[in-house]
PDB file of C-alpha atoms in Angstrom:
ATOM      1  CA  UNK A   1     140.348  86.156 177.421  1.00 61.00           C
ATOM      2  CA  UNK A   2     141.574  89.106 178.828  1.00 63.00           C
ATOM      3  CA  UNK A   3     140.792  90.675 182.423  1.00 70.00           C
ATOM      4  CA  UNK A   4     139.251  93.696 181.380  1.00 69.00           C
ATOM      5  CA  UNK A   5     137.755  93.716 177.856  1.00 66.00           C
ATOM      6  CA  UNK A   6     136.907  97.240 175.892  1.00 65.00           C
ATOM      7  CA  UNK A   7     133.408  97.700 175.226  1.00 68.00           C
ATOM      8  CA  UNK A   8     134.568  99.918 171.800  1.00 68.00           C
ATOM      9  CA  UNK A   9     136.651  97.780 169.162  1.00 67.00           C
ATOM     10  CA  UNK A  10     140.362  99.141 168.661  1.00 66.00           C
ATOM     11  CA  UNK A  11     140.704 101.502 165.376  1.00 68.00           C
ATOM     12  CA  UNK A  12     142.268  99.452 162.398  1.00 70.00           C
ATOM     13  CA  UNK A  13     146.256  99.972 162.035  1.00 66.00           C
ATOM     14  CA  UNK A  14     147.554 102.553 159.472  1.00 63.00           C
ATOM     15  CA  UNK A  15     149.818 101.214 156.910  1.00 67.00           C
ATOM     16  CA  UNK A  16     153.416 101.340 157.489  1.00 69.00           C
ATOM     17  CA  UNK A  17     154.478 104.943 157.992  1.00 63.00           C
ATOM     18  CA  UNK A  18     157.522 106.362 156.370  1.00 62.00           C
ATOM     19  CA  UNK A  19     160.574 107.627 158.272  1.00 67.00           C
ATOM     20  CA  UNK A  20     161.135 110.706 156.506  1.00 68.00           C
ATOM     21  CA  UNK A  21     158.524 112.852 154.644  1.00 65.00           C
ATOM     22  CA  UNK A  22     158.272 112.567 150.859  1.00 63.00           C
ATOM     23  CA  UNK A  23     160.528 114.854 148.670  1.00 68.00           C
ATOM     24  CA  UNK A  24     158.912 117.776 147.150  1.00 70.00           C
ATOM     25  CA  UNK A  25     158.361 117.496 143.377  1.00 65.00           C
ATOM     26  CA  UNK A  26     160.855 118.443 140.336  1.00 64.00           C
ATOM     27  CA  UNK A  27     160.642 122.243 139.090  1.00 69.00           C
ATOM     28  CA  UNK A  28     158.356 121.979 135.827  1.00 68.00           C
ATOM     29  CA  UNK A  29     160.552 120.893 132.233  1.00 62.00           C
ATOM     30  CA  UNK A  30     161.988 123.445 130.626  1.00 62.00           C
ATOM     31  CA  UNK A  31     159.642 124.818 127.733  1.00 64.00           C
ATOM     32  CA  UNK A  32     162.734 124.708 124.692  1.00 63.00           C
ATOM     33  CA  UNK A  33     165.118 121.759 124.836  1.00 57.00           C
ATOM     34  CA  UNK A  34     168.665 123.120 125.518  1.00 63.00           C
ATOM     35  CA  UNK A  35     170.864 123.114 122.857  1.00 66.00           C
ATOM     36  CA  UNK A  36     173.834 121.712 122.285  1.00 60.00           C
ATOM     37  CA  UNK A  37     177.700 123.684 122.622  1.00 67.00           C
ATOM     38  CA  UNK A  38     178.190 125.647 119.774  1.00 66.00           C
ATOM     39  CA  UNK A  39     181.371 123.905 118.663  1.00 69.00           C
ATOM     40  CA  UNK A  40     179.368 120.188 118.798  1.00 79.00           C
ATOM     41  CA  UNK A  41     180.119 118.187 115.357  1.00 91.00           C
ATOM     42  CA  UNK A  42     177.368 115.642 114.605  1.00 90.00           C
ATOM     43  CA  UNK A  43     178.941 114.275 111.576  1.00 94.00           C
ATOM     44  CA  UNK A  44     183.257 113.910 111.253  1.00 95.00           C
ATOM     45  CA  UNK A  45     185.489 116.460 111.898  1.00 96.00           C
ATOM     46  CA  UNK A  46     187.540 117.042 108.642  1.00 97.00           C
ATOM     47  CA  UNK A  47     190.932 119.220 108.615  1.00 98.00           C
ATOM     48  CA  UNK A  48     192.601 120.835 105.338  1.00 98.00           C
ATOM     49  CA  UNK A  49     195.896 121.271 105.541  1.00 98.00           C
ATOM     50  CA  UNK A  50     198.138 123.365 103.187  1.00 97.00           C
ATOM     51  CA  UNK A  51     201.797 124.660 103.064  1.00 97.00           C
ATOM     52  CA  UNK A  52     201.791 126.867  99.899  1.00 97.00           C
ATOM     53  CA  UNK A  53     204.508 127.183  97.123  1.00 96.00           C
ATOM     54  CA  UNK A  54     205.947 130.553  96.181  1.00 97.00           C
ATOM     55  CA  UNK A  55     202.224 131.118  93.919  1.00 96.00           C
ATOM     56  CA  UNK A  56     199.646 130.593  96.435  1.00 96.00           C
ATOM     57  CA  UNK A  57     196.806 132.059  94.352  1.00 94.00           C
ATOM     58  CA  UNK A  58     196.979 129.510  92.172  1.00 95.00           C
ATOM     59  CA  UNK A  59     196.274 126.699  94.729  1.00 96.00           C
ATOM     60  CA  UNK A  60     192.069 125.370  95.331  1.00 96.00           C
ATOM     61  CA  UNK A  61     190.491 122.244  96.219  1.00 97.00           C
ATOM     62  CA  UNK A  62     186.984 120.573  96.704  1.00 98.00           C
ATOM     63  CA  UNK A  63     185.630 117.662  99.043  1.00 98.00           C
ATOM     64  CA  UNK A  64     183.083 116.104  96.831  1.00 98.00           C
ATOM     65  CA  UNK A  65     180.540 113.665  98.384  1.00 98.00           C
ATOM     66  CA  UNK A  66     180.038 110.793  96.499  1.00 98.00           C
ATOM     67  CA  UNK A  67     177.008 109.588  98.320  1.00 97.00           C
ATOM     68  CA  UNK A  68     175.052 113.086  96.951  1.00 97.00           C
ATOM     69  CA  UNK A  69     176.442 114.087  94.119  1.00 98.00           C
ATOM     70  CA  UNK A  70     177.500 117.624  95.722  1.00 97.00           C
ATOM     71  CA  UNK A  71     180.817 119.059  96.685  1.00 97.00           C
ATOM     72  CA  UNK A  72     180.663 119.812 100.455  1.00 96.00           C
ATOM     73  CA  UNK A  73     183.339 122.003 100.993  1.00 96.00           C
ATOM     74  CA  UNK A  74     185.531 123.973  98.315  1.00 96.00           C
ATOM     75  CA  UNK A  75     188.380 126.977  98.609  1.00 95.00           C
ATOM     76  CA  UNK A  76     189.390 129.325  96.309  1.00 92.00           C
ATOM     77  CA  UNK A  77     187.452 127.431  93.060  1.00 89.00           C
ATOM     78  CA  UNK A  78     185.945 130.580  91.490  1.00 86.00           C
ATOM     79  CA  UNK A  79     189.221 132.579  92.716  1.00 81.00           C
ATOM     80  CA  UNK A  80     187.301 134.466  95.678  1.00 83.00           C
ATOM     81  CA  UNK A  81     189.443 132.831  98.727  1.00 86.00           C
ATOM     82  CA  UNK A  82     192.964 132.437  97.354  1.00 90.00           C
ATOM     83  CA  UNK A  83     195.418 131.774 100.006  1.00 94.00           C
ATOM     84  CA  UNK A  84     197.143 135.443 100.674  1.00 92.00           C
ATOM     85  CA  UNK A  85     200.568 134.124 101.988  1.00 96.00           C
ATOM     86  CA  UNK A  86     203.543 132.467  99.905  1.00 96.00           C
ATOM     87  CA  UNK A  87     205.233 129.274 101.700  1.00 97.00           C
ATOM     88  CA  UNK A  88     202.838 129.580 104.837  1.00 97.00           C
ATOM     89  CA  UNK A  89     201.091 126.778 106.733  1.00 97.00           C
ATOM     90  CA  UNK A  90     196.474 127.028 106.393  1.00 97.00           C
ATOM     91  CA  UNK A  91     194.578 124.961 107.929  1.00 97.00           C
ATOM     92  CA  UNK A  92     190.719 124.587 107.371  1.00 95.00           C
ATOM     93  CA  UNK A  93     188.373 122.566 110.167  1.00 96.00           C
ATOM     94  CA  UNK A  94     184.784 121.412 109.444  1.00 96.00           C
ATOM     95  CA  UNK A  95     182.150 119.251 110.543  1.00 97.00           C
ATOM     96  CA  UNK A  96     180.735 117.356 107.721  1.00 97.00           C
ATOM     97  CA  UNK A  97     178.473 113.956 107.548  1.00 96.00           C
ATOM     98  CA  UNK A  98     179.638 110.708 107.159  1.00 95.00           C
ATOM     99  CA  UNK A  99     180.193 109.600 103.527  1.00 97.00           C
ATOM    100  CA  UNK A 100     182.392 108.801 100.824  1.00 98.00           C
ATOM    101  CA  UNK A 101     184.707 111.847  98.838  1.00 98.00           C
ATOM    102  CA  UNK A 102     186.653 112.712  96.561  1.00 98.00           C
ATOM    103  CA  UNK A 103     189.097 115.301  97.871  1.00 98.00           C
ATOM    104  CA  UNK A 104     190.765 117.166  94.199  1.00 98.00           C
ATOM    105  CA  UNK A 105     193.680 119.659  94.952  1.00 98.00           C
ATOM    106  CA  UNK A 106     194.410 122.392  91.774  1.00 97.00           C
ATOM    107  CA  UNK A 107     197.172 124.368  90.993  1.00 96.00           C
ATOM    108  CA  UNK A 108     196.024 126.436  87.890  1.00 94.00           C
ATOM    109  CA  UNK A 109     199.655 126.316  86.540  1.00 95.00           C
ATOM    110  CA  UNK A 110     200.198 123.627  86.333  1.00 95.00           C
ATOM    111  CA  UNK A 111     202.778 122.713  88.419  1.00 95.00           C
ATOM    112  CA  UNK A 112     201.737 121.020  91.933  1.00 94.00           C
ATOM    113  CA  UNK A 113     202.942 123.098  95.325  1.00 95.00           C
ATOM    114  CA  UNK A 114     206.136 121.335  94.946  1.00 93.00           C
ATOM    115  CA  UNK A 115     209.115 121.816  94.152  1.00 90.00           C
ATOM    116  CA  UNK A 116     209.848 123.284  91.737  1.00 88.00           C
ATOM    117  CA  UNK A 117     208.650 126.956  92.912  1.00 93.00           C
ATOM    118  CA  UNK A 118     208.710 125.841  96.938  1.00 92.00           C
ATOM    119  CA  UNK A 119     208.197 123.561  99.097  1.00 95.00           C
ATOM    120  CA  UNK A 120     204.369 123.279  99.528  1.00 96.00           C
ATOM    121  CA  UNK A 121     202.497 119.978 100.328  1.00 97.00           C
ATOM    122  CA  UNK A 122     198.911 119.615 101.622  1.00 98.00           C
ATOM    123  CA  UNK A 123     197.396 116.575 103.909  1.00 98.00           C
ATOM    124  CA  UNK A 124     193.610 115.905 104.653  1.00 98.00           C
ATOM    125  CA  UNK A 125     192.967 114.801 108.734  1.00 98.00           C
ATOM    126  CA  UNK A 126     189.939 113.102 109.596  1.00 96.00           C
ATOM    127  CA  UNK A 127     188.221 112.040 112.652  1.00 93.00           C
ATOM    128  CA  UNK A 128     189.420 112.987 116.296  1.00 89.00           C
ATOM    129  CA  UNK A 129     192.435 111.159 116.307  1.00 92.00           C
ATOM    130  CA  UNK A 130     193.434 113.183 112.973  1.00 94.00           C
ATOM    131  CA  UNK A 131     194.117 110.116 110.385  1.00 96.00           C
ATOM    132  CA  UNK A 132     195.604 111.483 107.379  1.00 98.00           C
ATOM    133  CA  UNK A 133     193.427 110.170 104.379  1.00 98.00           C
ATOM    134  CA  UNK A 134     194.693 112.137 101.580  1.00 98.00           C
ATOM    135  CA  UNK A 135     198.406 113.874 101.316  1.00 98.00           C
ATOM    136  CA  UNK A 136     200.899 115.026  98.412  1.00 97.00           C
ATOM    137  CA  UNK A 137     202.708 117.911  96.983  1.00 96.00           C
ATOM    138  CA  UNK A 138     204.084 116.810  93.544  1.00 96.00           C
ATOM    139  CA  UNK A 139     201.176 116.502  91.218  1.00 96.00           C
ATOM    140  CA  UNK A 140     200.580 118.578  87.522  1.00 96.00           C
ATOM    141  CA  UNK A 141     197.283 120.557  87.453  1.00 97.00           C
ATOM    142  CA  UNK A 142     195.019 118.041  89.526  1.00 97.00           C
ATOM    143  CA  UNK A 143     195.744 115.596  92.473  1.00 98.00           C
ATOM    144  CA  UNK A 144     192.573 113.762  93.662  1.00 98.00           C
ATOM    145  CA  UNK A 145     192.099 111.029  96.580  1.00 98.00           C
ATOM    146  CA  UNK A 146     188.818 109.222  97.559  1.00 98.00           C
ATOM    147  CA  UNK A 147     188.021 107.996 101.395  1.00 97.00           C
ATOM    148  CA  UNK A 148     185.299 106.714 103.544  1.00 96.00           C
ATOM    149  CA  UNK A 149     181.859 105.409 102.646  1.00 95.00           C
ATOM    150  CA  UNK A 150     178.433 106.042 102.260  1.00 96.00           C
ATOM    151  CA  UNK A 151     175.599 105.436 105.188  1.00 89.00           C
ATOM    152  CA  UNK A 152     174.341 102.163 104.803  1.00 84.00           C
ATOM    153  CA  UNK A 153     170.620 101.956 103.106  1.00 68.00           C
ATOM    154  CA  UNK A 154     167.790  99.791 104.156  1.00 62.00           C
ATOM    155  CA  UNK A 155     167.174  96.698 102.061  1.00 60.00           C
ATOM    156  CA  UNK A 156     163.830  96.700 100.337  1.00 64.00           C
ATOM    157  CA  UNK A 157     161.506  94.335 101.867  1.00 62.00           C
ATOM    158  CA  UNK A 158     161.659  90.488 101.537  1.00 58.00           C
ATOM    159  CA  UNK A 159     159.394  88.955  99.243  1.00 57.00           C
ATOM    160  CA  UNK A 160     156.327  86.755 100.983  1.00 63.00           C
ATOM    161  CA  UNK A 161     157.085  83.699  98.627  1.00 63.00           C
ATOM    162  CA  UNK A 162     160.069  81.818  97.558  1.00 63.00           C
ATOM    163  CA  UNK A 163     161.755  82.935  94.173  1.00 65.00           C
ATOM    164  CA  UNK A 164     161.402  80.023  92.029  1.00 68.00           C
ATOM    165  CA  UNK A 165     165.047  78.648  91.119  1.00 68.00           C
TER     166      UNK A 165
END
């Protein structure tokens, strides 16, 4: 017992009080999701390269994907983007999807970009680190190389029962 007791019971504790007040909240979201930089490539980057021969105009290509049937990227097929310079360095950069192609180099002569009429050559770089996939100079009318693979597709559903053997 204590000497002098209240006659009014002591108020119950508070809980624990915090040292520092509470942050204020977050601004509101944005109403648009930002977007990303312009020069972002979602799929593989994918560099032509081409020194032309003495006849550039008669020089094309196509990237063909194999996985859809479709060519992807082409230059100077129908004639309406020849290359404009004689034994000059082009080089092409895109961002296309994963897959599998065909990459097909023409010369409408018929006789490569080399060397008999210069000293032309073309390469195909892929990826960040630039790994040459396809690469030549001394073909007839058509050079062609195939790289990569298709996406992966998902397996139909097992069965519920056993195959019988």
């Amino acid at each position: 017992p204590t000497n002098n007791p209240t006659t009014l019971p002591t108020p119950q504790p508070t809980p624990n009080p915090t040292l520092q007040p509470s942050p204020q909240p977050t601004p509101n979201p944005t109403a648009n999701p930002t977007s990303l930089p312009p020069d972002t490539c979602l799929g593989v980057s994918l560099t032509v390269n081409v020194k032309t021969d003495n006849y550039p105009e008669e020089i094309s290509w196509q990237l063909f994907n194999e996985c859809t049937g479709t060519a992807e990227k082409s230059r100077n097929l129908d004639m309406s983007n020849p290359y404009s310079a004689a034994n000059t360095n082009f080089s092409d950069e895109y961002c296309v999807p994963y897959a599998r192609y065909t990459f097909t180099v023409y010369d409408s002569y018929g006789d490569g970009v080399c060397c008999s009429h210069g000293n032309g050559d073309y390469s195909v770089e892929l990826g960040q680190d630039n790994n040459v996939v396809a690469q030549g100079g001394q073909f007839a009318s058509t050079q062609s190389t195939t790289f990569g693979l298709c996406p992966s597709q998902p397996t139909n559903n097992p069965t519920t029962l056993p195959t019988p053997q």
